[in-house]
Coordinates of C-alpha atoms in Angstrom, one line a residue:
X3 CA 68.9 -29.2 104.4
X4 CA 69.9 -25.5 106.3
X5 CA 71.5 -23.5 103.9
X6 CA 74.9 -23.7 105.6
X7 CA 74.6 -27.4 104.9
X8 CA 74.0 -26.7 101.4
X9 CA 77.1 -23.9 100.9
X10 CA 79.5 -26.6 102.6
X11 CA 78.2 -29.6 100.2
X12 CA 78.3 -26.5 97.2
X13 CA 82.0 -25.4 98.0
X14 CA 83.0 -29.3 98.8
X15 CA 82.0 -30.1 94.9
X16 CA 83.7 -27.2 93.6
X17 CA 87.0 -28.0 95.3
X18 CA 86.7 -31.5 93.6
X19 CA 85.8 -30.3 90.5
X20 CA 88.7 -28.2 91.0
X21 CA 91.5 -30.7 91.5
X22 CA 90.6 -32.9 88.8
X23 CA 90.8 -29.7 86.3
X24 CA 94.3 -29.2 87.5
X25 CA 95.0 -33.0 87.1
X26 CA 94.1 -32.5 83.8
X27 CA 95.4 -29.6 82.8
X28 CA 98.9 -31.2 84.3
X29 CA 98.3 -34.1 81.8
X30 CA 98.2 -36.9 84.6
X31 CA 96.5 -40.3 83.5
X32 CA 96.6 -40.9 86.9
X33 CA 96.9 -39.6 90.3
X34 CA 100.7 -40.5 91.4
X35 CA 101.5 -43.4 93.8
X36 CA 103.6 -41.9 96.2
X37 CA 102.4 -42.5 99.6
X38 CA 103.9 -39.8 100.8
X39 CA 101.3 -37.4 98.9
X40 CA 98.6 -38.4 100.1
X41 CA 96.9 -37.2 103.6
X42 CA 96.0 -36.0 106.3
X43 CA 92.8 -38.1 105.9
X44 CA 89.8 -39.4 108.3
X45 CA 88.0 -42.3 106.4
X46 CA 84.6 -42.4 107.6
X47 CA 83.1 -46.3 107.2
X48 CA 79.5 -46.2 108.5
X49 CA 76.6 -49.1 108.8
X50 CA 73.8 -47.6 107.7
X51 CA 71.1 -46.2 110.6
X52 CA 74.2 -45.2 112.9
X53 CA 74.4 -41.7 111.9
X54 CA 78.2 -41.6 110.2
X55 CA 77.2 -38.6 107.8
X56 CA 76.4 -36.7 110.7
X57 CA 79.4 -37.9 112.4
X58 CA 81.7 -37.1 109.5
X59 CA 79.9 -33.9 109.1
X60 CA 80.9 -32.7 112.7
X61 CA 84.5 -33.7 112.4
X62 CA 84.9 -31.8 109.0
X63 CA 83.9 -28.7 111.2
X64 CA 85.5 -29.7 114.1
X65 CA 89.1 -29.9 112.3
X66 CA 88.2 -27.1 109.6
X67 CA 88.9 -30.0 106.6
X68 CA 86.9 -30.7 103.7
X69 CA 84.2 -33.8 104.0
X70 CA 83.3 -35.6 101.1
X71 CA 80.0 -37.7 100.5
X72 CA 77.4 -37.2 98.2
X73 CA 79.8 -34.8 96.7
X74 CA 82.3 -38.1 95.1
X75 CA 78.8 -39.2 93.6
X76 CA 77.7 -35.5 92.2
X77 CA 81.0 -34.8 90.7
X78 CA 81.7 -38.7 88.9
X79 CA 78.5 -38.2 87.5
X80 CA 79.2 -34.7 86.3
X81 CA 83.1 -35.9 84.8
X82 CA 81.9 -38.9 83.6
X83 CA 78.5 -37.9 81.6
X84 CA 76.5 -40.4 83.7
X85 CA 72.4 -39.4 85.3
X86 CA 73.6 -38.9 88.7
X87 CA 70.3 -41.0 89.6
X88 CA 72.2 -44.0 87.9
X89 CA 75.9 -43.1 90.1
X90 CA 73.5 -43.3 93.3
X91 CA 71.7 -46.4 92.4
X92 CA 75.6 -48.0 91.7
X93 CA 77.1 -46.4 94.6
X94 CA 78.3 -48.8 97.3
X95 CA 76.0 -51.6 95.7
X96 CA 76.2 -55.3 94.5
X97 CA 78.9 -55.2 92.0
X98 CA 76.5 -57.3 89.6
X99 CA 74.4 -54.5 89.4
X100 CA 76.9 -52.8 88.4
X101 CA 78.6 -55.0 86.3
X102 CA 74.7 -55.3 84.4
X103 CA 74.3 -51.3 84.1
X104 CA 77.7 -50.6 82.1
X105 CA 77.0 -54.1 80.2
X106 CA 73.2 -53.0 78.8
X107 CA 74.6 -48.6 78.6
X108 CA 78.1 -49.3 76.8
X109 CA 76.9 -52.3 74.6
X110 CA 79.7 -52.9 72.4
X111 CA 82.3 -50.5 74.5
X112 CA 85.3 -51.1 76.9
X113 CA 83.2 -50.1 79.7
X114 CA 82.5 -52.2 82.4
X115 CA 81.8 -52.3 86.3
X116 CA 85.8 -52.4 86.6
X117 CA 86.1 -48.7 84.7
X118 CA 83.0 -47.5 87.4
X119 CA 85.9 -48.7 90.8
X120 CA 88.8 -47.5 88.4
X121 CA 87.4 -44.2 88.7
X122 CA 86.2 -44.3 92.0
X123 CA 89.4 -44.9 92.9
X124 CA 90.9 -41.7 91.0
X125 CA 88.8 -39.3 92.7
X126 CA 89.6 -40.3 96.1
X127 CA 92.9 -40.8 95.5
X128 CA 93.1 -37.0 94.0
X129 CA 90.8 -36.1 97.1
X130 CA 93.7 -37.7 99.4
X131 CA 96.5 -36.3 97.5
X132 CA 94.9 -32.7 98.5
X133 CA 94.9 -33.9 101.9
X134 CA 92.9 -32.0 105.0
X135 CA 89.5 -34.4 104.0
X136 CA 87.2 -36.2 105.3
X137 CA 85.8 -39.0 103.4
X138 CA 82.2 -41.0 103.5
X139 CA 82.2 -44.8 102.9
X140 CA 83.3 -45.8 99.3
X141 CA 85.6 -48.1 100.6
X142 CA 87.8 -45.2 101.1
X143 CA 90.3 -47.0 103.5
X144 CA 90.5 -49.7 101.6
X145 CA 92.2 -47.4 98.8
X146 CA 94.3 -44.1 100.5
X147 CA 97.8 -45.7 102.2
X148 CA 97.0 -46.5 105.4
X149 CA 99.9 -44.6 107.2
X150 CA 98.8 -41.4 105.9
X151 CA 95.4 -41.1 107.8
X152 CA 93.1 -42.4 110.6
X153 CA 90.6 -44.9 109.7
X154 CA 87.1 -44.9 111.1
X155 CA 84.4 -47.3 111.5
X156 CA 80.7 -46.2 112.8
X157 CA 78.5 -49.2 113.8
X158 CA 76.0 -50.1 116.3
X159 CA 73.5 -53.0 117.0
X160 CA 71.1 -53.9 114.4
X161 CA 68.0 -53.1 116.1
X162 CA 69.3 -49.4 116.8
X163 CA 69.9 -49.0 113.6
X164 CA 66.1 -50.7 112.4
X165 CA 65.0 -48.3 115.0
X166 CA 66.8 -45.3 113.4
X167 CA 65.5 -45.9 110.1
X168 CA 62.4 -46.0 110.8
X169 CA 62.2 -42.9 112.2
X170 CA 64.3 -41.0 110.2
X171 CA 62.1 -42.4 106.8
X172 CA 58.5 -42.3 107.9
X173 CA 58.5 -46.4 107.0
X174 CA 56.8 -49.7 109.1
X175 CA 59.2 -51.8 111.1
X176 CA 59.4 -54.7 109.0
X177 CA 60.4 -52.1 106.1
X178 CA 63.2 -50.4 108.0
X179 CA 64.6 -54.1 109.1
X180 CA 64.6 -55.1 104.9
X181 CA 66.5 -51.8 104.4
X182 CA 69.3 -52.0 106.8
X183 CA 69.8 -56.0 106.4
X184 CA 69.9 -55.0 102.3
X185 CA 72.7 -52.3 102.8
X186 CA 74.2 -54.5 104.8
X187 CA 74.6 -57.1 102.9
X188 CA 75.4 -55.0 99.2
X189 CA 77.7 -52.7 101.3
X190 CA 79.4 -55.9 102.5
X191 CA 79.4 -57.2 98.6
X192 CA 80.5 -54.3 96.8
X193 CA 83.9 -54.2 99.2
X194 CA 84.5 -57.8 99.6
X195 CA 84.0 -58.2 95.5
X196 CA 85.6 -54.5 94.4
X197 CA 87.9 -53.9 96.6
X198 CA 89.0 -57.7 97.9
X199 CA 88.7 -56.7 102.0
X200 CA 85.7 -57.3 104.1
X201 CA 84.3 -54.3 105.7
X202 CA 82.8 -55.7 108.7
X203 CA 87.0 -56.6 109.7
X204 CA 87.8 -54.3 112.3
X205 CA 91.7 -55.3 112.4
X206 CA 91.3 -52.5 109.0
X207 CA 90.5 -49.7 111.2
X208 CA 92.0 -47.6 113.8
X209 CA 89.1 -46.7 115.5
X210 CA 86.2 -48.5 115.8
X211 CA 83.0 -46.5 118.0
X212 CA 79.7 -48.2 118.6
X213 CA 77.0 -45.2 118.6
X214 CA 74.5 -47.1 120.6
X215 CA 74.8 -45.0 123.6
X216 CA 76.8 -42.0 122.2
X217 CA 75.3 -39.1 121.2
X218 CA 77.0 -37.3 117.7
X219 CA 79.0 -34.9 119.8
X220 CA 80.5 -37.9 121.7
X221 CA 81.4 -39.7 118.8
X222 CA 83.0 -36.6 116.8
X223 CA 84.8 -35.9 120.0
X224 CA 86.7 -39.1 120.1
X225 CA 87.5 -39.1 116.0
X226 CA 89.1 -35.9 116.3
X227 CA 90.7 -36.2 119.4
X228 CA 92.4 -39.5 117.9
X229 CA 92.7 -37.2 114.9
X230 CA 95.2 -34.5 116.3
X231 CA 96.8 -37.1 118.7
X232 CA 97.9 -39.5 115.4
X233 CA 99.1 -35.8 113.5
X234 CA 101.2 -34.7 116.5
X235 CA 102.8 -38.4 116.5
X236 CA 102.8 -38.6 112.8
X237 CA 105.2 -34.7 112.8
X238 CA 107.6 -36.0 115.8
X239 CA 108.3 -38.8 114.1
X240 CA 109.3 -37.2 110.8
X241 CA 110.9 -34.8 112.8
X242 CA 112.8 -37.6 114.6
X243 CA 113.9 -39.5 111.5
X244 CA 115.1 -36.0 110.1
X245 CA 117.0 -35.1 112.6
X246 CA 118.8 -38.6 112.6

């Protein structure tokens, strides 16, 4: 990872980190539920091989907003006093895993697989509520008011994706083909169980690319250009029911 990758990832925590201090030095249980405080959001909802992260990474810069991945994982695991090895093997998994590592780590306690999605759910609503973000996965759009931002889903066919895995981890054929079919199917799991919607629907998003013969720039071109095209509707229409 370049260093500039690294200072954007560093300053992306720190913002997070930064919001839930304020939430809690405000004395909120819980982020409000007013719609209208959430957003401007891109949800970024990737299959695994078709290069979202990078995707999501290039709109961030491309609109100048703040992209979260990897940094929802480093800062639960940081608020919440859990190994951030065990927040990455739960993350976007088969909720009985889940439901099995809070049973055999809070024997006896009120903590289940339910309190690992209820906070899940916090951050990224907090992350919403500061609006100008760019989220990764999680099941994001499943959880921020759809009005208030563009959802995005990143897929291609299954043997591009085989084909990217296997050269992006060094790994035999056969190994890259278990990997992506196992995502698939816990990604597909932990939404349809967790967060009641199926994933793979793509009446849930707003835009749906297939990266298959796109290059990265193409497909961050098209996300922000539906991006600023959604916020200049979004501000007439205020501006029309305003004025009326």
């Amino acid at each position: 990872m370049s260093n500039h990758h690294f200072e954007v990832e560093r300053r992306a925590e720190m913002n997070i980190r930064r919001w839930l201090s304020t939430e809690h030095a405000a004395g909120h249980r819980k982020p409000p539920h007013d719609d209208e405080s959430v957003g401007p959001y891109v949800t970024i909802s990737r299959e695994v091989g078709a290069g979202g992260c990078a995707i999501a990474r290039g709109v961030g810069r491309e609109l100048g907003w703040e992209v979260l991945d990897r940094e929802i994982i480093n800062v639960m695991a940081d608020r919440y006093g859990m190994p951030h090895e065990t927040v990455e093997l739960l993350d976007e998994k088969h909720p009985t895993w889940i439901e099995d590592w809070f049973a055999s780590m809070f024997a006896g306690q009120r903590s289940t697989g339910s309190s690992f999605i209820y906070r899940l759910k916090r951050t990224l609503l907090l992350a919403g509520q500061h609006g100008n973000v760019v989220i990764v996965g999680r099941g994001a759009q499943f959880i921020l008011p759809r009005d208030r931002g563009i959802s995005v889903r990143i897929l291609a066919p299954r043997d591009f994706r085989v084909e990217q895995v296997l050269l992006q981890k060094g790994i035999s054929e056969r190994e890259a083909r278990k990997y992506v079919d196992d995502h698939d199917r816990q990604h597909e799991q932990f939404t349809r169980e967790f967060l009641h919607h199926d994933a793979t629907d793509p009446h849930m998003y707003d835009l749906v690319i297939n990266v298959e013969k796109l290059v990265v720039a193409d497909a961050v071109r098209l996300i922000v250009d539906a991006t600023r095209a959604w916020l200049l509707n979004s501000t007439d229409a205020r501006a029309t029911r305003v004025s009326a």
